[in-house]
PDB file of C-alpha atoms and ligand atoms in Angstrom:
ATOM      1  CA  UNK A   1       0.000   0.000   0.000  1.00  0.00           C
ATOM      2  CA  UNK A   2       1.281   3.453  -0.871  1.00  0.00           C
ATOM      3  CA  UNK A   3       2.391   5.572   2.084  1.00  0.00           C
ATOM      4  CA  UNK A   4      -0.002   8.287   3.191  1.00  0.00           C
ATOM      5  CA  UNK A   5       0.927  11.566   1.600  1.00  0.00           C
ATOM      6  CA  UNK A   6       1.738  14.181   4.194  1.00  0.00           C
ATOM      7  CA  UNK A   7      -0.691  16.699   2.737  1.00  0.00           C
ATOM      8  CA  UNK A   8      -3.556  14.338   2.070  1.00  0.00           C
ATOM      9  CA  UNK A   9      -7.088  15.096   3.207  1.00  0.00           C
ATOM     10  CA  UNK A  10      -8.723  12.617   5.554  1.00  0.00           C
ATOM     11  CA  UNK A  11     -12.209  11.978   6.841  1.00  0.00           C
ATOM     12  CA  UNK A  12     -12.425  13.497  10.323  1.00  0.00           C
ATOM     13  CA  UNK A  13     -15.955  12.366  11.011  1.00  0.00           C
ATOM     14  CA  UNK A  14     -18.944  10.898   9.225  1.00  0.00           C
ATOM     15  CA  UNK A  15     -22.471  12.169   9.728  1.00  0.00           C
ATOM     16  CA  UNK A  16     -25.724  10.673   8.536  1.00  0.00           C
ATOM     17  CA  UNK A  17     -28.715  12.907   7.814  1.00  0.00           C
ATOM     18  CA  UNK A  18     -31.950  12.708   9.802  1.00  0.00           C
ATOM     19  CA  UNK A  19     -35.461  12.727   8.407  1.00  0.00           C
ATOM     20  CA  UNK A  20     -37.045  16.132   8.888  1.00  0.00           C
ATOM     21  CA  UNK A  21     -39.923  18.213   7.640  1.00  0.00           C
ATOM     22  CA  UNK A  22     -39.886  21.910   6.737  1.00  0.00           C
ATOM     23  CA  UNK A  23     -41.908  24.502   4.879  1.00  0.00           C
ATOM     24  CA  UNK A  24     -45.556  23.407   4.756  1.00  0.00           C
ATOM     25  CA  UNK A  25     -44.638  19.765   5.369  1.00  0.00           C
ATOM     26  CA  UNK A  26     -41.983  18.911   2.785  1.00  0.00           C
ATOM     27  CA  UNK A  27     -40.174  15.700   3.720  1.00  0.00           C
ATOM     28  CA  UNK A  28     -36.398  16.000   3.569  1.00  0.00           C
ATOM     29  CA  UNK A  29     -33.134  14.767   5.057  1.00  0.00           C
ATOM     30  CA  UNK A  30     -31.272  17.295   7.225  1.00  0.00           C
ATOM     31  CA  UNK A  31     -27.542  16.634   7.106  1.00  0.00           C
ATOM     32  CA  UNK A  32     -26.156  19.904   8.517  1.00  0.00           C
ATOM     33  CA  UNK A  33     -28.218  22.026  10.892  1.00  0.00           C
ATOM     34  CA  UNK A  34     -29.577  19.228  13.085  1.00  0.00           C
ATOM     35  CA  UNK A  35     -28.424  17.966  16.476  1.00  0.00           C
ATOM     36  CA  UNK A  36     -25.584  15.818  15.151  1.00  0.00           C
ATOM     37  CA  UNK A  37     -23.926  18.590  13.166  1.00  0.00           C
ATOM     38  CA  UNK A  38     -25.405  22.015  14.035  1.00  0.00           C
ATOM     39  CA  UNK A  39     -23.048  23.802  11.641  1.00  0.00           C
ATOM     40  CA  UNK A  40     -19.700  23.609   9.884  1.00  0.00           C
ATOM     41  CA  UNK A  41     -18.528  27.228   9.647  1.00  0.00           C
ATOM     42  CA  UNK A  42     -19.515  28.914   7.284  1.00  0.00           C
ATOM     43  CA  UNK A  43     -22.206  26.318   6.492  1.00  0.00           C
ATOM     44  CA  UNK A  44     -25.352  26.459   8.597  1.00  0.00           C
ATOM     45  CA  UNK A  45     -27.598  23.847   7.012  1.00  0.00           C
ATOM     46  CA  UNK A  46     -27.675  21.182   4.323  1.00  0.00           C
ATOM     47  CA  UNK A  47     -30.969  19.592   3.339  1.00  0.00           C
ATOM     48  CA  UNK A  48     -31.352  16.873   0.741  1.00  0.00           C
ATOM     49  CA  UNK A  49     -34.810  16.467  -0.698  1.00  0.00           C
ATOM     50  CA  UNK A  50     -35.597  13.550  -2.938  1.00  0.00           C
ATOM     51  CA  UNK A  51     -38.913  11.821  -3.456  1.00  0.00           C
ATOM     52  CA  UNK A  52     -41.206  10.415  -6.123  1.00  0.00           C
ATOM     53  CA  UNK A  53     -44.247  10.977  -3.907  1.00  0.00           C
ATOM     54  CA  UNK A  54     -45.990  14.282  -4.678  1.00  0.00           C
ATOM     55  CA  UNK A  55     -47.609  14.279  -1.220  1.00  0.00           C
ATOM     56  CA  UNK A  56     -44.085  14.657   0.227  1.00  0.00           C
ATOM     57  CA  UNK A  57     -43.364  17.896  -1.655  1.00  0.00           C
ATOM     58  CA  UNK A  58     -46.555  19.472  -3.053  1.00  0.00           C
ATOM     59  CA  UNK A  59     -47.119  21.781  -0.066  1.00  0.00           C
ATOM     60  CA  UNK A  60     -43.767  23.419  -0.831  1.00  0.00           C
ATOM     61  CA  UNK A  61     -42.289  26.339   1.080  1.00  0.00           C
ATOM     62  CA  UNK A  62     -44.883  29.143   1.178  1.00  0.00           C
ATOM     63  CA  UNK A  63     -43.927  32.721   2.120  1.00  0.00           C
ATOM     64  CA  UNK A  64     -41.156  32.836   4.719  1.00  0.00           C
ATOM     65  CA  UNK A  65     -38.382  35.327   5.577  1.00  0.00           C
ATOM     66  CA  UNK A  66     -34.585  35.103   5.615  1.00  0.00           C
ATOM     67  CA  UNK A  67     -31.968  37.507   6.982  1.00  0.00           C
ATOM     68  CA  UNK A  68     -28.201  37.432   7.467  1.00  0.00           C
ATOM     69  CA  UNK A  69     -27.026  34.580   5.223  1.00  0.00           C
ATOM     70  CA  UNK A  70     -27.356  32.885   1.823  1.00  0.00           C
ATOM     71  CA  UNK A  71     -29.534  30.014   0.643  1.00  0.00           C
ATOM     72  CA  UNK A  72     -28.217  27.869  -2.206  1.00  0.00           C
ATOM     73  CA  UNK A  73     -30.678  25.651  -4.052  1.00  0.00           C
ATOM     74  CA  UNK A  74     -29.288  23.099  -6.492  1.00  0.00           C
ATOM     75  CA  UNK A  75     -31.900  21.091  -8.357  1.00  0.00           C
ATOM     76  CA  UNK A  76     -31.348  17.560  -9.640  1.00  0.00           C
ATOM     77  CA  UNK A  77     -34.901  16.654 -10.672  1.00  0.00           C
ATOM     78  CA  UNK A  78     -38.128  18.599 -10.761  1.00  0.00           C
ATOM     79  CA  UNK A  79     -38.987  22.271 -11.078  1.00  0.00           C
ATOM     80  CA  UNK A  80     -39.308  24.875  -8.345  1.00  0.00           C
ATOM     81  CA  UNK A  81     -40.799  28.359  -8.725  1.00  0.00           C
ATOM     82  CA  UNK A  82     -39.554  31.093  -6.407  1.00  0.00           C
ATOM     83  CA  UNK A  83     -41.005  34.536  -5.824  1.00  0.00           C
ATOM     84  CA  UNK A  84     -40.012  37.228  -3.356  1.00  0.00           C
ATOM     85  CA  UNK A  85     -41.599  40.383  -1.964  1.00  0.00           C
ATOM     86  CA  UNK A  86     -39.268  42.603  -4.029  1.00  0.00           C
ATOM     87  CA  UNK A  87     -40.718  41.337  -7.318  1.00  0.00           C
ATOM     88  CA  UNK A  88     -38.016  38.789  -8.141  1.00  0.00           C
ATOM     89  CA  UNK A  89     -39.249  35.566  -9.681  1.00  0.00           C
ATOM     90  CA  UNK A  90     -37.585  32.590 -11.301  1.00  0.00           C
ATOM     91  CA  UNK A  91     -37.906  28.941 -12.167  1.00  0.00           C
ATOM     92  CA  UNK A  92     -35.326  26.410 -11.047  1.00  0.00           C
ATOM     93  CA  UNK A  93     -34.946  23.436 -13.384  1.00  0.00           C
ATOM     94  CA  UNK A  94     -32.849  20.247 -13.126  1.00  0.00           C
ATOM     95  CA  UNK A  95     -29.141  21.063 -13.028  1.00  0.00           C
ATOM     96  CA  UNK A  96     -29.753  24.737 -12.263  1.00  0.00           C
ATOM     97  CA  UNK A  97     -28.634  26.679  -9.218  1.00  0.00           C
ATOM     98  CA  UNK A  98     -29.955  29.657  -7.301  1.00  0.00           C
ATOM     99  CA  UNK A  99     -27.460  31.305  -4.935  1.00  0.00           C
ATOM    100  CA  UNK A 100     -29.580  33.773  -2.973  1.00  0.00           C
ATOM    101  CA  UNK A 101     -27.935  36.337  -0.717  1.00  0.00           C
ATOM    102  CA  UNK A 102     -30.753  37.221   1.659  1.00  0.00           C
ATOM    103  CA  UNK A 103     -28.696  39.999   3.268  1.00  0.00           C
ATOM    104  CA  UNK A 104     -30.900  42.470   5.208  1.00  0.00           C
ATOM    105  CA  UNK A 105     -33.941  40.393   4.434  1.00  0.00           C
ATOM    106  CA  UNK A 106     -36.659  39.275   2.087  1.00  0.00           C
ATOM    107  CA  UNK A 107     -39.789  37.182   2.155  1.00  0.00           C
ATOM    108  CA  UNK A 108     -40.042  34.491  -0.476  1.00  0.00           C
ATOM    109  CA  UNK A 109     -41.793  31.297  -1.468  1.00  0.00           C
ATOM    110  CA  UNK A 110     -40.298  28.192  -3.062  1.00  0.00           C
ATOM    111  CA  UNK A 111     -43.062  26.079  -4.592  1.00  0.00           C
ATOM    112  CA  UNK A 112     -42.918  22.954  -6.774  1.00  0.00           C
ATOM    113  CA  UNK A 113     -44.046  23.627 -10.336  1.00  0.00           C
ATOM    114  CA  UNK A 114     -45.225  20.090 -10.977  1.00  0.00           C
ATOM    115  CA  UNK A 115     -47.918  17.850  -9.586  1.00  0.00           C
ATOM    116  CA  UNK A 116     -46.302  14.500 -10.292  1.00  0.00           C
ATOM    117  CA  UNK A 117     -42.869  13.000 -10.820  1.00  0.00           C
ATOM    118  CA  UNK A 118     -39.612  13.218  -8.980  1.00  0.00           C
ATOM    119  CA  UNK A 119     -38.411  16.221  -6.958  1.00  0.00           C
ATOM    120  CA  UNK A 120     -34.782  16.061  -5.928  1.00  0.00           C
ATOM    121  CA  UNK A 121     -32.047  18.478  -4.949  1.00  0.00           C
ATOM    122  CA  UNK A 122     -30.196  20.238  -2.168  1.00  0.00           C
ATOM    123  CA  UNK A 123     -30.451  23.400  -0.157  1.00  0.00           C
ATOM    124  CA  UNK A 124     -27.311  24.697   1.541  1.00  0.00           C
ATOM    125  CA  UNK A 125     -27.192  27.708   3.864  1.00  0.00           C
ATOM    126  CA  UNK A 126     -23.982  29.726   3.830  1.00  0.00           C
ATOM    127  CA  UNK A 127     -23.322  32.313   6.515  1.00  0.00           C
ATOM    128  CA  UNK A 128     -22.374  35.907   5.780  1.00  0.00           C
ATOM    129  CA  UNK A 129     -19.823  37.925   7.763  1.00  0.00           C
ATOM    130  CA  UNK A 130     -21.266  40.595  10.059  1.00  0.00           C
ATOM    131  CA  UNK A 131     -20.296  43.349   7.627  1.00  0.00           C
ATOM    132  CA  UNK A 132     -22.492  41.793   4.885  1.00  0.00           C
ATOM    133  CA  UNK A 133     -25.492  40.655   6.912  1.00  0.00           C
ATOM    134  CA  UNK A 134     -27.451  43.831   6.191  1.00  0.00           C
ATOM    135  CA  UNK A 135     -26.447  44.095   2.513  1.00  0.00           C
ATOM    136  CA  UNK A 136     -29.023  44.392  -0.269  1.00  0.00           C
ATOM    137  CA  UNK A 137     -30.546  41.041  -1.282  1.00  0.00           C
ATOM    138  CA  UNK A 138     -28.921  39.556  -4.370  1.00  0.00           C
ATOM    139  CA  UNK A 139     -29.595  36.608  -6.658  1.00  0.00           C
ATOM    140  CA  UNK A 140     -27.063  34.620  -8.638  1.00  0.00           C
ATOM    141  CA  UNK A 141     -29.169  32.261 -10.680  1.00  0.00           C
ATOM    142  CA  UNK A 142     -27.786  30.011 -13.400  1.00  0.00           C
ATOM    143  CA  UNK A 143     -29.513  27.667 -15.816  1.00  0.00           C
ATOM    144  CA  UNK A 144     -27.930  24.210 -16.226  1.00  0.00           C
ATOM    145  CA  UNK A 145     -26.186  25.108 -19.489  1.00  0.00           C
ATOM    146  CA  UNK A 146     -24.342  27.934 -17.737  1.00  0.00           C
ATOM    147  CA  UNK A 147     -22.687  25.637 -15.215  1.00  0.00           C
ATOM    148  CA  UNK A 148     -19.393  24.458 -16.714  1.00  0.00           C
ATOM    149  CA  UNK A 149     -18.434  20.785 -16.774  1.00  0.00           C
ATOM    150  CA  UNK A 150     -14.857  19.599 -16.265  1.00  0.00           C
ATOM    151  CA  UNK A 151     -13.312  16.175 -16.860  1.00  0.00           C
ATOM    152  CA  UNK A 152     -10.200  16.260 -14.639  1.00  0.00           C
ATOM    153  CA  UNK A 153      -9.435  12.583 -15.405  1.00  0.00           C
ATOM    154  CA  UNK A 154     -11.052   9.812 -17.458  1.00  0.00           C
ATOM    155  CA  UNK A 155     -14.296   8.567 -15.966  1.00  0.00           C
ATOM    156  CA  UNK A 156     -14.860  11.643 -13.802  1.00  0.00           C
ATOM    157  CA  UNK A 157     -17.224  14.467 -14.656  1.00  0.00           C
ATOM    158  CA  UNK A 158     -17.512  17.528 -12.442  1.00  0.00           C
ATOM    159  CA  UNK A 159     -20.133  20.254 -12.646  1.00  0.00           C
ATOM    160  CA  UNK A 160     -18.519  23.405 -11.263  1.00  0.00           C
ATOM    161  CA  UNK A 161     -21.124  25.544  -9.513  1.00  0.00           C
ATOM    162  CA  UNK A 162     -18.614  27.568  -7.470  1.00  0.00           C
ATOM    163  CA  UNK A 163     -14.836  27.616  -7.200  1.00  0.00           C
ATOM    164  CA  UNK A 164     -12.439  26.184  -9.711  1.00  0.00           C
ATOM    165  CA  UNK A 165     -10.564  23.087 -10.764  1.00  0.00           C
ATOM    166  CA  UNK A 166      -8.106  22.078 -13.447  1.00  0.00           C
ATOM    167  CA  UNK A 167      -9.498  20.179 -16.420  1.00  0.00           C
ATOM    168  CA  UNK A 168      -7.591  17.293 -18.021  1.00  0.00           C
ATOM    169  CA  UNK A 169      -5.973  19.661 -20.539  1.00  0.00           C
ATOM    170  CA  UNK A 170      -4.722  21.961 -17.767  1.00  0.00           C
ATOM    171  CA  UNK A 171      -7.387  24.593 -18.392  1.00  0.00           C
ATOM    172  CA  UNK A 172      -8.859  26.103 -15.203  1.00  0.00           C
ATOM    173  CA  UNK A 173     -12.630  25.756 -15.077  1.00  0.00           C
ATOM    174  CA  UNK A 174     -14.413  28.412 -13.001  1.00  0.00           C
ATOM    175  CA  UNK A 175     -17.888  28.159 -11.555  1.00  0.00           C
ATOM    176  CA  UNK A 176     -20.176  31.161 -12.133  1.00  0.00           C
ATOM    177  CA  UNK A 177     -20.805  32.020  -8.463  1.00  0.00           C
ATOM    178  CA  UNK A 178     -19.097  35.073  -7.024  1.00  0.00           C
ATOM    179  CA  UNK A 179     -18.865  35.344  -3.222  1.00  0.00           C
ATOM    180  CA  UNK A 180     -15.544  36.702  -1.917  1.00  0.00           C
ATOM    181  CA  UNK A 181     -16.738  36.614   1.721  1.00  0.00           C
ATOM    182  CA  UNK A 182     -16.386  32.812   1.900  1.00  0.00           C
ATOM    183  CA  UNK A 183     -14.827  31.932  -1.510  1.00  0.00           C
ATOM    184  CA  UNK A 184     -17.006  28.828  -1.751  1.00  0.00           C
ATOM    185  CA  UNK A 185     -16.262  25.646  -3.648  1.00  0.00           C
ATOM    186  CA  UNK A 186     -19.372  23.767  -4.788  1.00  0.00           C
ATOM    187  CA  UNK A 187     -18.793  20.762  -7.036  1.00  0.00           C
ATOM    188  CA  UNK A 188     -21.111  17.985  -8.202  1.00  0.00           C
ATOM    189  CA  UNK A 189     -18.766  15.130  -9.145  1.00  0.00           C
ATOM    190  CA  UNK A 190     -19.821  11.935 -10.914  1.00  0.00           C
ATOM    191  CA  UNK A 191     -17.250   9.119 -10.838  1.00  0.00           C
ATOM    192  CA  UNK A 192     -17.613   5.980 -12.923  1.00  0.00           C
ATOM    193  CA  UNK A 193     -17.152   2.631 -11.163  1.00  0.00           C
ATOM    194  CA  UNK A 194     -13.660   2.258  -9.688  1.00  0.00           C
ATOM    195  CA  UNK A 195     -12.408   5.596 -10.985  1.00  0.00           C
ATOM    196  CA  UNK A 196     -10.312   7.862  -8.773  1.00  0.00           C
ATOM    197  CA  UNK A 197      -9.766  11.599  -8.739  1.00  0.00           C
ATOM    198  CA  UNK A 198      -7.568  13.921  -6.691  1.00  0.00           C
ATOM    199  CA  UNK A 199      -8.558  17.491  -6.010  1.00  0.00           C
ATOM    200  CA  UNK A 200      -6.690  20.141  -4.054  1.00  0.00           C
ATOM    201  CA  UNK A 201      -9.075  21.917  -1.684  1.00  0.00           C
ATOM    202  CA  UNK A 202      -8.709  25.645  -1.033  1.00  0.00           C
ATOM    203  CA  UNK A 203      -6.248  26.105   1.834  1.00  0.00           C
ATOM    204  CA  UNK A 204      -7.754  26.967   5.197  1.00  0.00           C
ATOM    205  CA  UNK A 205     -11.331  26.220   4.115  1.00  0.00           C
ATOM    206  CA  UNK A 206     -13.701  23.962   5.996  1.00  0.00           C
ATOM    207  CA  UNK A 207     -14.861  21.215   3.650  1.00  0.00           C
ATOM    208  CA  UNK A 208     -17.258  18.311   3.415  1.00  0.00           C
ATOM    209  CA  UNK A 209     -18.130  15.629   0.905  1.00  0.00           C
ATOM    210  CA  UNK A 210     -21.684  14.307   0.710  1.00  0.00           C
ATOM    211  CA  UNK A 211     -22.101  11.053  -1.198  1.00  0.00           C
ATOM    212  CA  UNK A 212     -25.573  10.922  -2.726  1.00  0.00           C
ATOM    213  CA  UNK A 213     -25.262   8.035  -5.170  1.00  0.00           C
ATOM    214  CA  UNK A 214     -23.153   4.877  -4.881  1.00  0.00           C
ATOM    215  CA  UNK A 215     -20.263   4.872  -2.449  1.00  0.00           C
ATOM    216  CA  UNK A 216     -16.675   6.120  -2.362  1.00  0.00           C
ATOM    217  CA  UNK A 217     -13.363   5.778  -0.544  1.00  0.00           C
ATOM    218  CA  UNK A 218     -12.102   9.141   0.680  1.00  0.00           C
ATOM    219  CA  UNK A 219      -8.478   9.766   1.634  1.00  0.00           C
ATOM    220  CA  UNK A 220      -5.281   7.863   0.926  1.00  0.00           C
ATOM    221  CA  UNK A 221      -3.509   4.777   2.205  1.00  0.00           C
ATOM    222  CA  UNK A 222      -4.323   3.577   5.709  1.00  0.00           C
ATOM    223  CA  UNK A 223      -6.452   6.639   6.337  1.00  0.00           C
ATOM    224  CA  UNK A 224      -8.898   6.030   3.488  1.00  0.00           C
ATOM    225  CA  UNK A 225     -12.450   5.560   4.695  1.00  0.00           C
ATOM    226  CA  UNK A 226     -15.516   4.226   2.932  1.00  0.00           C
ATOM    227  CA  UNK A 227     -18.364   6.708   2.730  1.00  0.00           C
ATOM    228  CA  UNK A 228     -21.781   5.330   1.847  1.00  0.00           C
ATOM    229  CA  UNK A 229     -24.649   7.009   0.088  1.00  0.00           C
ATOM    230  CA  UNK A 230     -26.394   9.622   2.253  1.00  0.00           C
ATOM    231  CA  UNK A 231     -23.312  10.010   4.442  1.00  0.00           C
ATOM    232  CA  UNK A 232     -21.505  13.304   4.875  1.00  0.00           C
ATOM    233  CA  UNK A 233     -17.764  13.243   5.509  1.00  0.00           C
ATOM    234  CA  UNK A 234     -16.230  16.194   7.339  1.00  0.00           C
ATOM    235  CA  UNK A 235     -12.786  16.639   5.810  1.00  0.00           C
ATOM    236  CA  UNK A 236      -9.570  17.667   7.536  1.00  0.00           C
ATOM    237  CA  UNK A 237      -5.820  17.194   7.515  1.00  0.00           C
ATOM    238  CA  UNK A 238      -4.080  18.254   4.320  1.00  0.00           C
ATOM    239  CA  UNK A 239      -5.582  19.863   1.249  1.00  0.00           C
ATOM    240  CA  UNK A 240      -5.223  17.073  -1.312  1.00  0.00           C
ATOM    241  CA  UNK A 241      -8.405  14.994  -1.392  1.00  0.00           C
ATOM    242  CA  UNK A 242      -8.541  11.622  -3.112  1.00  0.00           C
ATOM    243  CA  UNK A 243     -11.926  10.161  -4.005  1.00  0.00           C
ATOM    244  CA  UNK A 244     -12.273   6.659  -5.406  1.00  0.00           C
ATOM    245  CA  UNK A 245     -15.655   5.412  -6.511  1.00  0.00           C
ATOM    246  CA  UNK A 246     -16.969   2.010  -5.476  1.00  0.00           C
ATOM    247  CA  UNK A 247     -18.145  -0.752  -7.801  1.00  0.00           C
ATOM    248  CA  UNK A 248     -21.383   1.090  -8.618  1.00  0.00           C
ATOM    249  CA  UNK A 249     -19.712   4.457  -9.185  1.00  0.00           C
ATOM    250  CA  UNK A 250     -20.391   7.484  -7.027  1.00  0.00           C
ATOM    251  CA  UNK A 251     -21.866  10.930  -7.142  1.00  0.00           C
ATOM    252  CA  UNK A 252     -20.505  13.354  -4.573  1.00  0.00           C
ATOM    253  CA  UNK A 253     -21.240  16.911  -3.563  1.00  0.00           C
ATOM    254  CA  UNK A 254     -17.896  18.451  -2.617  1.00  0.00           C
ATOM    255  CA  UNK A 255     -18.265  21.751  -0.781  1.00  0.00           C
ATOM    256  CA  UNK A 256     -15.758  24.032   0.951  1.00  0.00           C
ATOM    257  CA  UNK A 257     -15.788  27.569   2.315  1.00  0.00           C
ATOM    258  CA  UNK A 258     -13.567  29.936   4.259  1.00  0.00           C
ATOM    259  CA  UNK A 259     -14.694  29.889   7.903  1.00  0.00           C
ATOM    260  CA  UNK A 260     -15.928  33.224   9.248  1.00  0.00           C
ATOM    261  CA  UNK A 261     -15.043  32.540  12.921  1.00  0.00           C
ATOM    262  CA  UNK A 262     -17.701  34.983  14.131  1.00  0.00           C
ATOM    263  CA  UNK A 263     -20.311  34.462  16.851  1.00  0.00           C
ATOM    264  CA  UNK A 264     -23.553  32.989  15.519  1.00  0.00           C
ATOM    265  CA  UNK A 265     -26.960  33.945  16.900  1.00  0.00           C
ATOM    266  CA  UNK A 266     -29.581  32.030  14.938  1.00  0.00           C
ATOM    267  CA  UNK A 267     -33.214  31.238  15.166  1.00  0.00           C
ATOM    268  CA  UNK A 268     -35.153  29.693  12.296  1.00  0.00           C
ATOM    269  CA  UNK A 269     -34.662  31.800   9.171  1.00  0.00           C
ATOM    270  CA  UNK A 270     -32.569  34.536  10.847  1.00  0.00           C
ATOM    271  CA  UNK A 271     -28.819  34.187  11.385  1.00  0.00           C
ATOM    272  CA  UNK A 272     -27.036  37.130  13.014  1.00  0.00           C
ATOM    273  CA  UNK A 273     -23.982  37.714  15.234  1.00  0.00           C
ATOM    274  CA  UNK A 274     -25.710  38.788  18.450  1.00  0.00           C
ATOM    275  CA  UNK A 275     -28.943  38.129  20.282  1.00  0.00           C
ATOM    276  CA  UNK A 276     -29.848  41.796  19.984  1.00  0.00           C
ATOM    277  CA  UNK A 277     -29.543  41.660  16.189  1.00  0.00           C
ATOM    278  CA  UNK A 278     -31.669  38.517  16.205  1.00  0.00           C
ATOM    279  CA  UNK A 279     -34.410  40.278  18.200  1.00  0.00           C
ATOM    280  CA  UNK A 280     -34.211  43.217  15.792  1.00  0.00           C
ATOM    281  CA  UNK A 281     -34.730  40.800  12.866  1.00  0.00           C
ATOM    282  CA  UNK A 282     -38.007  39.590  14.424  1.00  0.00           C
ATOM    283  CA  UNK A 283     -39.175  43.170  14.991  1.00  0.00           C
ATOM    284  CA  UNK A 284     -38.223  44.281  11.456  1.00  0.00           C
ATOM    285  CA  UNK A 285     -39.992  41.275   9.953  1.00  0.00           C
ATOM    286  CA  UNK A 286     -43.139  41.776  12.021  1.00  0.00           C
ATOM    287  CA  UNK A 287     -43.226  45.471  11.144  1.00  0.00           C
ATOM    288  CA  UNK A 288     -42.925  44.721   7.438  1.00  0.00           C
ATOM    289  CA  UNK A 289     -39.414  46.090   6.878  1.00  0.00           C
ATOM    290  CA  UNK A 290     -38.203  43.092   4.867  1.00  0.00           C
TER     291      UNK A 290
HETATM  292 MN1  LIG B 301     -36.250  29.970   1.712  1.00  0.00          MN
END
């Protein structure tokens, strides 16, 4: 067996999501933001939703507020219509992403635009530094064809939502998302059976890998650990991550962000630095200032 490389990334801990319900009764799996893993700075929540049963998603997420952070919705199957109280509206389709900076606040709805079929995707919450929490709301929304695809090695295809990686020909592929506060990496990697890929994570970022199809070995040598479908691996150690797909291949969400290291005061859809700011968010929302 090859010796462990001194700068290799290893799995620090594995976390399994828990069944949860949110919005008007949408069934989902909460992977970050529950008791087992309340947060992973700067990430506050990761929900996976995936069901063929319309009764699990039809009620959707009617009007609700957000303040102080970003919500990132990445669709795999199904269509979701969003509308906010500032007149913004859009339709998320399979393979598309909406990176919403709630900033000082908005009220929006996220409702399925289908009455049958499969609804599947992820929502990630990314914190904002105190200086940006009261910024103007902003949307970065990209249709599937605007998300670049890289093939770093044979048998590996990576959709680059945020961050960058080197393609096989040495060309750097950049995701369309711009967020200097946390410089996020957000990759959707599909590995064919038995194929391996090494990726250098941004230095100093917190990172996780969430396997959502098949299974994969993460890390090198004696430290490699098997990660099953629906398991999240918190990554640590060095920056060079090796992923090797199992016999059925693997599909992995690989996410990293620069930690903010600021106090977090959160309740429901409001995430601020102090309790006083949190109370102010409730007052502002109730008085219609979102
Ligand atoms: Mn929302």
